[in-house]
PDB file of C-alpha atoms in Angstrom:
ATOM      1  CA  SER A   1      -8.179  14.441  -8.271  1.00 69.00           C
ATOM      2  CA  ALA A   2      -5.203  16.900  -8.474  1.00 77.00           C
ATOM      3  CA  VAL A   3      -3.247  16.902 -11.604  1.00 89.00           C
ATOM      4  CA  ILE A   4       0.503  17.344 -11.284  1.00 93.00           C
ATOM      5  CA  SER A   5       2.828  18.501 -13.949  1.00 95.00           C
ATOM      6  CA  GLN A   6       6.610  17.689 -13.618  1.00 96.00           C
ATOM      7  CA  LYS A   7       9.324  19.202 -15.695  1.00 96.00           C
ATOM      8  CA  PRO A   8      11.365  18.358 -17.125  1.00 97.00           C
ATOM      9  CA  SER A   9      10.181  14.827 -18.562  1.00 96.00           C
ATOM     10  CA  ARG A  10      13.735  13.078 -18.930  1.00 96.00           C
ATOM     11  CA  ASP A  11      17.516  14.738 -18.687  1.00 97.00           C
ATOM     12  CA  ILE A  12      20.639  13.424 -19.624  1.00 97.00           C
ATOM     13  CA  CYS A  13      23.369  14.478 -17.272  1.00 96.00           C
ATOM     14  CA  GLN A  14      27.014  14.786 -16.912  1.00 97.00           C
ATOM     15  CA  ARG A  15      28.253  13.015 -13.925  1.00 97.00           C
ATOM     16  CA  GLY A  16      29.083  15.818 -10.917  1.00 97.00           C
ATOM     17  CA  THR A  17      26.293  18.383 -12.603  1.00 97.00           C
ATOM     18  CA  SER A  18      23.401  19.035 -10.793  1.00 97.00           C
ATOM     19  CA  LEU A  19      19.216  19.029 -12.031  1.00 97.00           C
ATOM     20  CA  THR A  20      16.447  20.350 -10.715  1.00 98.00           C
ATOM     21  CA  ILE A  21      13.086  18.862 -10.875  1.00 98.00           C
ATOM     22  CA  GLN A  22      10.137  21.321 -10.745  1.00 98.00           C
ATOM     23  CA  CYS A  23       6.383  20.203  -9.849  1.00 97.00           C
ATOM     24  CA  GLN A  24       3.626  22.038 -10.207  1.00 96.00           C
ATOM     25  CA  VAL A  25      -0.294  20.840  -8.493  1.00 93.00           C
ATOM     26  CA  ASP A  26      -3.002  22.158 -10.117  1.00 90.00           C
ATOM     27  CA  SER A  27      -4.842  23.240  -6.517  1.00 84.00           C
ATOM     28  CA  GLN A  28      -3.939  23.565  -3.298  1.00 79.00           C
ATOM     29  CA  VAL A  29      -2.979  20.357  -1.626  1.00 81.00           C
ATOM     30  CA  THR A  30      -1.578  19.081   1.515  1.00 79.00           C
ATOM     31  CA  MET A  31       1.613  16.947   1.606  1.00 88.00           C
ATOM     32  CA  MET A  32       3.453  16.713  -1.043  1.00 93.00           C
ATOM     33  CA  PHE A  33       6.186  14.170  -1.535  1.00 95.00           C
ATOM     34  CA  TRP A  34       9.070  12.383  -3.963  1.00 97.00           C
ATOM     35  CA  TYR A  35      10.026   9.154  -4.536  1.00 97.00           C
ATOM     36  CA  ARG A  36      12.324   7.548  -6.947  1.00 97.00           C
ATOM     37  CA  GLN A  37      12.066   4.513  -8.894  1.00 95.00           C
ATOM     38  CA  GLN A  38      15.220   2.987  -9.547  1.00 93.00           C
ATOM     39  CA  PRO A  39      15.168   0.823 -12.683  1.00 88.00           C
ATOM     40  CA  GLY A  40      13.349  -2.860 -12.626  1.00 85.00           C
ATOM     41  CA  GLN A  41      12.172  -1.032  -8.714  1.00 89.00           C
ATOM     42  CA  SER A  42       9.323   0.112  -7.088  1.00 89.00           C
ATOM     43  CA  LEU A  43       8.862   3.463  -5.699  1.00 94.00           C
ATOM     44  CA  THR A  44      11.075   4.671  -2.582  1.00 94.00           C
ATOM     45  CA  LEU A  45      10.136   7.607  -0.539  1.00 94.00           C
ATOM     46  CA  ILE A  46      13.106  10.115  -0.491  1.00 97.00           C
ATOM     47  CA  ALA A  47      11.188  13.221   1.595  1.00 96.00           C
ATOM     48  CA  THR A  48       8.096  14.973   2.579  1.00 94.00           C
ATOM     49  CA  ALA A  49       8.343  18.684   0.944  1.00 95.00           C
ATOM     50  CA  ASN A  50       6.886  20.927   3.240  1.00 89.00           C
ATOM     51  CA  GLN A  51       5.281  24.452   2.357  1.00 89.00           C
ATOM     52  CA  GLY A  52       8.050  27.422   4.401  1.00 85.00           C
ATOM     53  CA  SER A  53       9.981  24.687   5.755  1.00 87.00           C
ATOM     54  CA  GLU A  54      12.632  22.389   5.322  1.00 91.00           C
ATOM     55  CA  ALA A  55      11.756  18.671   3.881  1.00 94.00           C
ATOM     56  CA  THR A  56      11.501  15.419   6.381  1.00 94.00           C
ATOM     57  CA  TYR A  57      13.877  12.771   4.661  1.00 96.00           C
ATOM     58  CA  GLU A  58      13.519   9.370   5.127  1.00 95.00           C
ATOM     59  CA  SER A  59      16.454   7.198   5.907  1.00 94.00           C
ATOM     60  CA  GLY A  60      19.220   6.708   2.863  1.00 95.00           C
ATOM     61  CA  PHE A  61      18.024  10.440   1.524  1.00 97.00           C
ATOM     62  CA  VAL A  62      20.689  13.783   2.783  1.00 96.00           C
ATOM     63  CA  ILE A  63      19.584  17.537   2.244  1.00 97.00           C
ATOM     64  CA  ASP A  64      22.877  18.128   0.575  1.00 97.00           C
ATOM     65  CA  LYS A  65      22.085  15.496  -2.067  1.00 97.00           C
ATOM     66  CA  PHE A  66      18.518  16.237  -2.329  1.00 98.00           C
ATOM     67  CA  PRO A  67      18.028  19.579  -1.822  1.00 97.00           C
ATOM     68  CA  ILE A  68      13.705  20.610  -1.365  1.00 97.00           C
ATOM     69  CA  SER A  69      11.927  23.281  -1.569  1.00 95.00           C
ATOM     70  CA  ARG A  70       8.174  24.224  -1.675  1.00 94.00           C
ATOM     71  CA  PRO A  71       7.476  27.996  -0.864  1.00 93.00           C
ATOM     72  CA  ASN A  72       4.016  27.259  -0.857  1.00 91.00           C
ATOM     73  CA  LEU A  73       0.868  24.862  -1.349  1.00 89.00           C
ATOM     74  CA  THR A  74       1.236  24.101  -5.521  1.00 92.00           C
ATOM     75  CA  PHE A  75       4.760  23.978  -6.499  1.00 94.00           C
ATOM     76  CA  SER A  76       7.699  22.094  -5.269  1.00 96.00           C
ATOM     77  CA  THR A  77      11.397  21.149  -6.914  1.00 97.00           C
ATOM     78  CA  LEU A  78      13.437  18.328  -6.114  1.00 98.00           C
ATOM     79  CA  THR A  79      17.798  19.114  -6.756  1.00 98.00           C
ATOM     80  CA  VAL A  80      20.031  16.223  -7.748  1.00 98.00           C
ATOM     81  CA  SER A  81      23.148  17.094  -6.674  1.00 98.00           C
ATOM     82  CA  ASN A  82      26.913  16.694  -7.837  1.00 97.00           C
ATOM     83  CA  MET A  83      25.140  13.441  -9.815  1.00 97.00           C
ATOM     84  CA  SER A  84      27.004  10.203 -10.566  1.00 96.00           C
ATOM     85  CA  PRO A  85      25.388   6.886 -12.537  1.00 95.00           C
ATOM     86  CA  GLU A  86      23.861   5.370  -9.512  1.00 95.00           C
ATOM     87  CA  ASP A  87      21.077   8.659  -9.513  1.00 96.00           C
ATOM     88  CA  SER A  88      19.668   7.320 -12.678  1.00 96.00           C
ATOM     89  CA  SER A  89      16.714   6.692 -12.042  1.00 96.00           C
ATOM     90  CA  ILE A  90      12.862   8.218 -12.874  1.00 96.00           C
ATOM     91  CA  TYR A  91      12.110  10.497 -10.053  1.00 97.00           C
ATOM     92  CA  LEU A  92       8.327  11.552  -8.842  1.00 97.00           C
ATOM     93  CA  CYS A  93       6.980  14.132  -7.688  1.00 96.00           C
ATOM     94  CA  SER A  94       3.294  13.297  -5.479  1.00 95.00           C
ATOM     95  CA  ALA A  95       0.387  15.391  -3.627  1.00 92.00           C
ATOM     96  CA  LYS A  96      -2.195  13.954  -1.580  1.00 87.00           C
ATOM     97  CA  GLY A  97      -5.126  15.114  -1.927  1.00 76.00           C
ATOM     98  CA  GLN A  98      -6.730  17.284   1.053  1.00 71.00           C
ATOM     99  CA  ASN A  99     -10.205  14.915   1.594  1.00 70.00           C
ATOM    100  CA  THR A 100      -9.299  11.419   0.569  1.00 69.00           C
ATOM    101  CA  GLY A 101      -6.054  11.113   1.698  1.00 73.00           C
ATOM    102  CA  GLU A 102      -5.601   9.603  -1.898  1.00 84.00           C
ATOM    103  CA  LEU A 103      -2.035   9.638  -3.435  1.00 88.00           C
ATOM    104  CA  PHE A 104      -1.216  11.268  -6.868  1.00 91.00           C
ATOM    105  CA  PHE A 105       1.460  10.918  -9.154  1.00 93.00           C
ATOM    106  CA  GLY A 106       3.415  13.212 -11.892  1.00 93.00           C
ATOM    107  CA  GLU A 107       4.462  11.877 -15.158  1.00 94.00           C
ATOM    108  CA  GLY A 108       7.458  11.638 -13.749  1.00 96.00           C
ATOM    109  CA  SER A 109      11.353  12.539 -14.497  1.00 97.00           C
ATOM    110  CA  ARG A 110      13.424  10.271 -16.127  1.00 96.00           C
ATOM    111  CA  LEU A 111      16.753  11.294 -15.162  1.00 97.00           C
ATOM    112  CA  THR A 112      19.946   9.625 -16.922  1.00 96.00           C
ATOM    113  CA  VAL A 113      23.611  10.443 -15.607  1.00 96.00           C
ATOM    114  CA  LEU A 114      26.407   8.859 -17.800  1.00 95.00           C
TER     115      LEU A 114
ATOM    116  CA  GLN B   1      10.878  -7.113   7.183  1.00 71.00           C
ATOM    117  CA  LYS B   2       9.602  -5.070   4.496  1.00 79.00           C
ATOM    118  CA  GLU B   3       6.878  -2.815   5.459  1.00 89.00           C
ATOM    119  CA  VAL B   4       4.999  -3.750   2.783  1.00 94.00           C
ATOM    120  CA  GLU B   5       5.243  -7.001   0.847  1.00 94.00           C
ATOM    121  CA  GLN B   6       4.316  -8.339  -2.500  1.00 95.00           C
ATOM    122  CA  ASN B   7       5.063 -11.567  -4.932  1.00 89.00           C
ATOM    123  CA  SER B   8       6.919 -10.081  -7.468  1.00 86.00           C
ATOM    124  CA  GLY B   9       5.543 -12.345  -9.863  1.00 86.00           C
ATOM    125  CA  PRO B  10       4.640 -12.488 -13.144  1.00 94.00           C
ATOM    126  CA  LEU B  11       1.760 -13.460 -12.520  1.00 95.00           C
ATOM    127  CA  SER B  12       0.130 -15.246 -15.302  1.00 96.00           C
ATOM    128  CA  VAL B  13      -3.373 -15.790 -15.846  1.00 97.00           C
ATOM    129  CA  PRO B  14      -5.541 -16.177 -18.985  1.00 97.00           C
ATOM    130  CA  GLU B  15      -8.053 -13.557 -20.677  1.00 97.00           C
ATOM    131  CA  GLY B  16     -11.680 -13.679 -18.843  1.00 97.00           C
ATOM    132  CA  ALA B  17     -10.332 -15.360 -15.802  1.00 97.00           C
ATOM    133  CA  ILE B  18      -9.481 -13.792 -12.483  1.00 97.00           C
ATOM    134  CA  ALA B  19      -6.284 -12.239 -11.369  1.00 97.00           C
ATOM    135  CA  SER B  20      -5.498 -12.348  -7.540  1.00 97.00           C
ATOM    136  CA  LEU B  21      -3.294  -9.867  -6.724  1.00 97.00           C
ATOM    137  CA  ASN B  22      -1.872 -10.265  -2.590  1.00 96.00           C
ATOM    138  CA  CYS B  23      -0.174  -7.568  -0.429  1.00 96.00           C
ATOM    139  CA  THR B  24       1.082  -8.397   3.813  1.00 96.00           C
ATOM    140  CA  TYR B  25       2.131  -5.857   5.730  1.00 94.00           C
ATOM    141  CA  SER B  26       3.851  -4.575   8.687  1.00 92.00           C
ATOM    142  CA  ASP B  27       2.279  -1.753  10.618  1.00 86.00           C
ATOM    143  CA  ARG B  28      -0.636  -2.949  12.746  1.00 85.00           C
ATOM    144  CA  VAL B  29      -1.330   1.162  12.875  1.00 85.00           C
ATOM    145  CA  SER B  30      -2.040   1.543   9.486  1.00 85.00           C
ATOM    146  CA  GLN B  31      -5.338   2.562   8.500  1.00 84.00           C
ATOM    147  CA  SER B  32      -5.522   3.682   4.580  1.00 91.00           C
ATOM    148  CA  PHE B  33      -4.509   0.683   1.774  1.00 94.00           C
ATOM    149  CA  PHE B  34      -4.278   1.516  -1.751  1.00 95.00           C
ATOM    150  CA  TRP B  35      -4.047  -0.328  -5.209  1.00 97.00           C
ATOM    151  CA  TYR B  36      -1.947   1.544  -7.948  1.00 97.00           C
ATOM    152  CA  ARG B  37      -1.608   0.422 -11.778  1.00 97.00           C
ATOM    153  CA  GLN B  38       1.679   1.243 -13.368  1.00 96.00           C
ATOM    154  CA  TYR B  39       1.780   0.644 -16.857  1.00 95.00           C
ATOM    155  CA  SER B  40       5.354   0.267 -18.446  1.00 92.00           C
ATOM    156  CA  GLY B  41       7.474   3.676 -18.885  1.00 89.00           C
ATOM    157  CA  LYS B  42       4.075   5.193 -17.056  1.00 92.00           C
ATOM    158  CA  SER B  43       3.739   6.703 -13.601  1.00 93.00           C
ATOM    159  CA  PRO B  44       1.682   4.795 -11.160  1.00 94.00           C
ATOM    160  CA  GLU B  45      -2.151   5.415 -11.360  1.00 94.00           C
ATOM    161  CA  LEU B  46      -4.461   4.793  -8.337  1.00 94.00           C
ATOM    162  CA  ILE B  47      -7.191   2.238  -9.347  1.00 95.00           C
ATOM    163  CA  MET B  48      -8.763   1.034  -5.626  1.00 94.00           C
ATOM    164  CA  SER B  49      -8.648   2.936  -2.244  1.00 93.00           C
ATOM    165  CA  ILE B  50      -9.832   1.164   0.951  1.00 95.00           C
ATOM    166  CA  TYR B  51      -9.685   1.750   4.899  1.00 92.00           C
ATOM    167  CA  SER B  52     -11.734  -0.799   6.305  1.00 93.00           C
ATOM    168  CA  ASN B  53     -12.448  -4.480   6.606  1.00 95.00           C
ATOM    169  CA  GLY B  54     -14.172  -6.316   3.845  1.00 96.00           C
ATOM    170  CA  ASP B  55     -14.354  -6.012   0.816  1.00 96.00           C
ATOM    171  CA  LYS B  56     -14.746  -3.112  -1.682  1.00 96.00           C
ATOM    172  CA  GLU B  57     -15.886  -3.127  -5.316  1.00 97.00           C
ATOM    173  CA  ASP B  58     -15.317  -0.810  -8.311  1.00 96.00           C
ATOM    174  CA  GLY B  59     -16.306  -2.366 -12.103  1.00 96.00           C
ATOM    175  CA  ARG B  60     -13.798  -4.881 -12.422  1.00 97.00           C
ATOM    176  CA  PHE B  61     -11.770  -4.501  -9.332  1.00 97.00           C
ATOM    177  CA  THR B  62     -12.036  -5.446  -5.159  1.00 98.00           C
ATOM    178  CA  ALA B  63     -10.387  -4.066  -2.792  1.00 97.00           C
ATOM    179  CA  GLN B  64     -10.157  -6.391   0.276  1.00 97.00           C
ATOM    180  CA  LEU B  65      -8.858  -5.818   3.423  1.00 96.00           C
ATOM    181  CA  ASN B  66      -8.211  -8.372   6.416  1.00 96.00           C
ATOM    182  CA  LYS B  67      -6.716  -5.772   8.941  1.00 93.00           C
ATOM    183  CA  ALA B  68      -6.359  -8.763  11.541  1.00 93.00           C
ATOM    184  CA  SER B  69      -4.350 -10.412   9.481  1.00 94.00           C
ATOM    185  CA  GLN B  70      -2.360  -7.532   8.474  1.00 94.00           C
ATOM    186  CA  TYR B  71      -3.051  -8.516   4.482  1.00 95.00           C
ATOM    187  CA  VAL B  72      -4.625  -6.641   1.527  1.00 97.00           C
ATOM    188  CA  SER B  73      -5.863  -8.056  -1.747  1.00 97.00           C
ATOM    189  CA  LEU B  74      -6.888  -6.820  -5.009  1.00 98.00           C
ATOM    190  CA  LEU B  75      -9.088  -9.017  -7.496  1.00 98.00           C
ATOM    191  CA  ILE B  76      -9.355  -8.551 -11.316  1.00 98.00           C
ATOM    192  CA  ARG B  77     -12.520 -10.635 -12.768  1.00 98.00           C
ATOM    193  CA  ASP B  78     -12.806 -10.808 -16.042  1.00 97.00           C
ATOM    194  CA  SER B  79      -8.935 -10.280 -17.080  1.00 97.00           C
ATOM    195  CA  GLN B  80      -7.920  -8.445 -20.031  1.00 97.00           C
ATOM    196  CA  PRO B  81      -4.815  -7.786 -22.514  1.00 96.00           C
ATOM    197  CA  SER B  82      -4.734  -3.801 -21.009  1.00 96.00           C
ATOM    198  CA  ASP B  83      -4.738  -5.145 -17.354  1.00 97.00           C
ATOM    199  CA  SER B  84      -0.747  -6.450 -17.966  1.00 97.00           C
ATOM    200  CA  ALA B  85       0.917  -3.845 -15.594  1.00 97.00           C
ATOM    201  CA  THR B  86       2.456  -3.519 -12.493  1.00 96.00           C
ATOM    202  CA  TYR B  87       0.401  -3.551  -9.567  1.00 97.00           C
ATOM    203  CA  LEU B  88       1.778  -2.026  -6.428  1.00 96.00           C
ATOM    204  CA  CYS B  89       0.202  -1.973  -3.253  1.00 96.00           C
ATOM    205  CA  ALA B  90       0.657   0.240  -1.194  1.00 95.00           C
ATOM    206  CA  VAL B  91       0.636   1.232   2.587  1.00 94.00           C
ATOM    207  CA  THR B  92      -0.362   4.425   4.961  1.00 89.00           C
ATOM    208  CA  ARG B  93       2.038   4.781   7.945  1.00 82.00           C
ATOM    209  CA  ASN B  94       0.680   7.127  10.606  1.00 75.00           C
ATOM    210  CA  THR B  95       2.324  10.372  10.131  1.00 77.00           C
ATOM    211  CA  GLY B  96       0.863  10.008   6.258  1.00 79.00           C
ATOM    212  CA  LYS B  97       3.182   8.745   3.989  1.00 87.00           C
ATOM    213  CA  LEU B  98       2.380   5.774   1.551  1.00 89.00           C
ATOM    214  CA  ILE B  99       5.336   3.108   1.394  1.00 92.00           C
ATOM    215  CA  PHE B 100       4.858   0.949  -1.344  1.00 94.00           C
ATOM    216  CA  GLY B 101       5.441  -2.574  -2.045  1.00 95.00           C
ATOM    217  CA  GLN B 102       7.990  -3.965  -4.732  1.00 94.00           C
ATOM    218  CA  GLY B 103       4.947  -4.127  -6.871  1.00 95.00           C
ATOM    219  CA  THR B 104       4.191  -7.951  -8.466  1.00 96.00           C
ATOM    220  CA  THR B 105       3.592  -8.039 -12.634  1.00 96.00           C
ATOM    221  CA  LEU B 106       0.201  -9.345 -14.014  1.00 97.00           C
ATOM    222  CA  GLN B 107       0.198 -10.384 -17.542  1.00 97.00           C
ATOM    223  CA  VAL B 108      -3.328 -11.700 -18.834  1.00 97.00           C
ATOM    224  CA  LYS B 109      -2.613 -13.970 -22.393  1.00 96.00           C
ATOM    225  CA  PRO B 110      -5.138 -13.597 -24.952  1.00 93.00           C
TER     226      PRO B 110
END
């Protein structure tokens, strides 16, 4: 399985600011995804991070709010822009193994917006 | 209808019993199915994957898949208090994206 590192692990932010979360995988992977997990809820897919091109967003998520980069096969960033308290959540980076298709997760970034 | 549905629970079983967790999905073309375990404050951890109809066993865990009924389950034998967690069922769309159910909270009581 791939080892996925995320940072920051947690942060407290002010309303109206933006925060960028970094995700590093220890091996080349085919697909990377960003999920959100709101308090007491399950995981919701935000977008697929595409290497060298624009991310593919799920319904309800837009690039202006959640810009994503993936400059190479092992690294991606998610920015949460113009934050509001409703953005308080855990944001999870994930990567799909090349052979099995299994999805592995980073430790998550717990974001609190005041 | 949600793509992946689970009973949120909590499901409470005594230590040593069999815990049975169930999941249904709506997309008939789904091919890959996964069970994740998530402890409070932690990220999901993959515990089982299943791709074909029937049973797949790994230690105390057995995953069961019935594509005709669009149903996947997870059995945990000899349940331990350390098994207390939220269990997430996940299904792959034909695009390769993984969609999660809302999770079932399992409580194993000593």
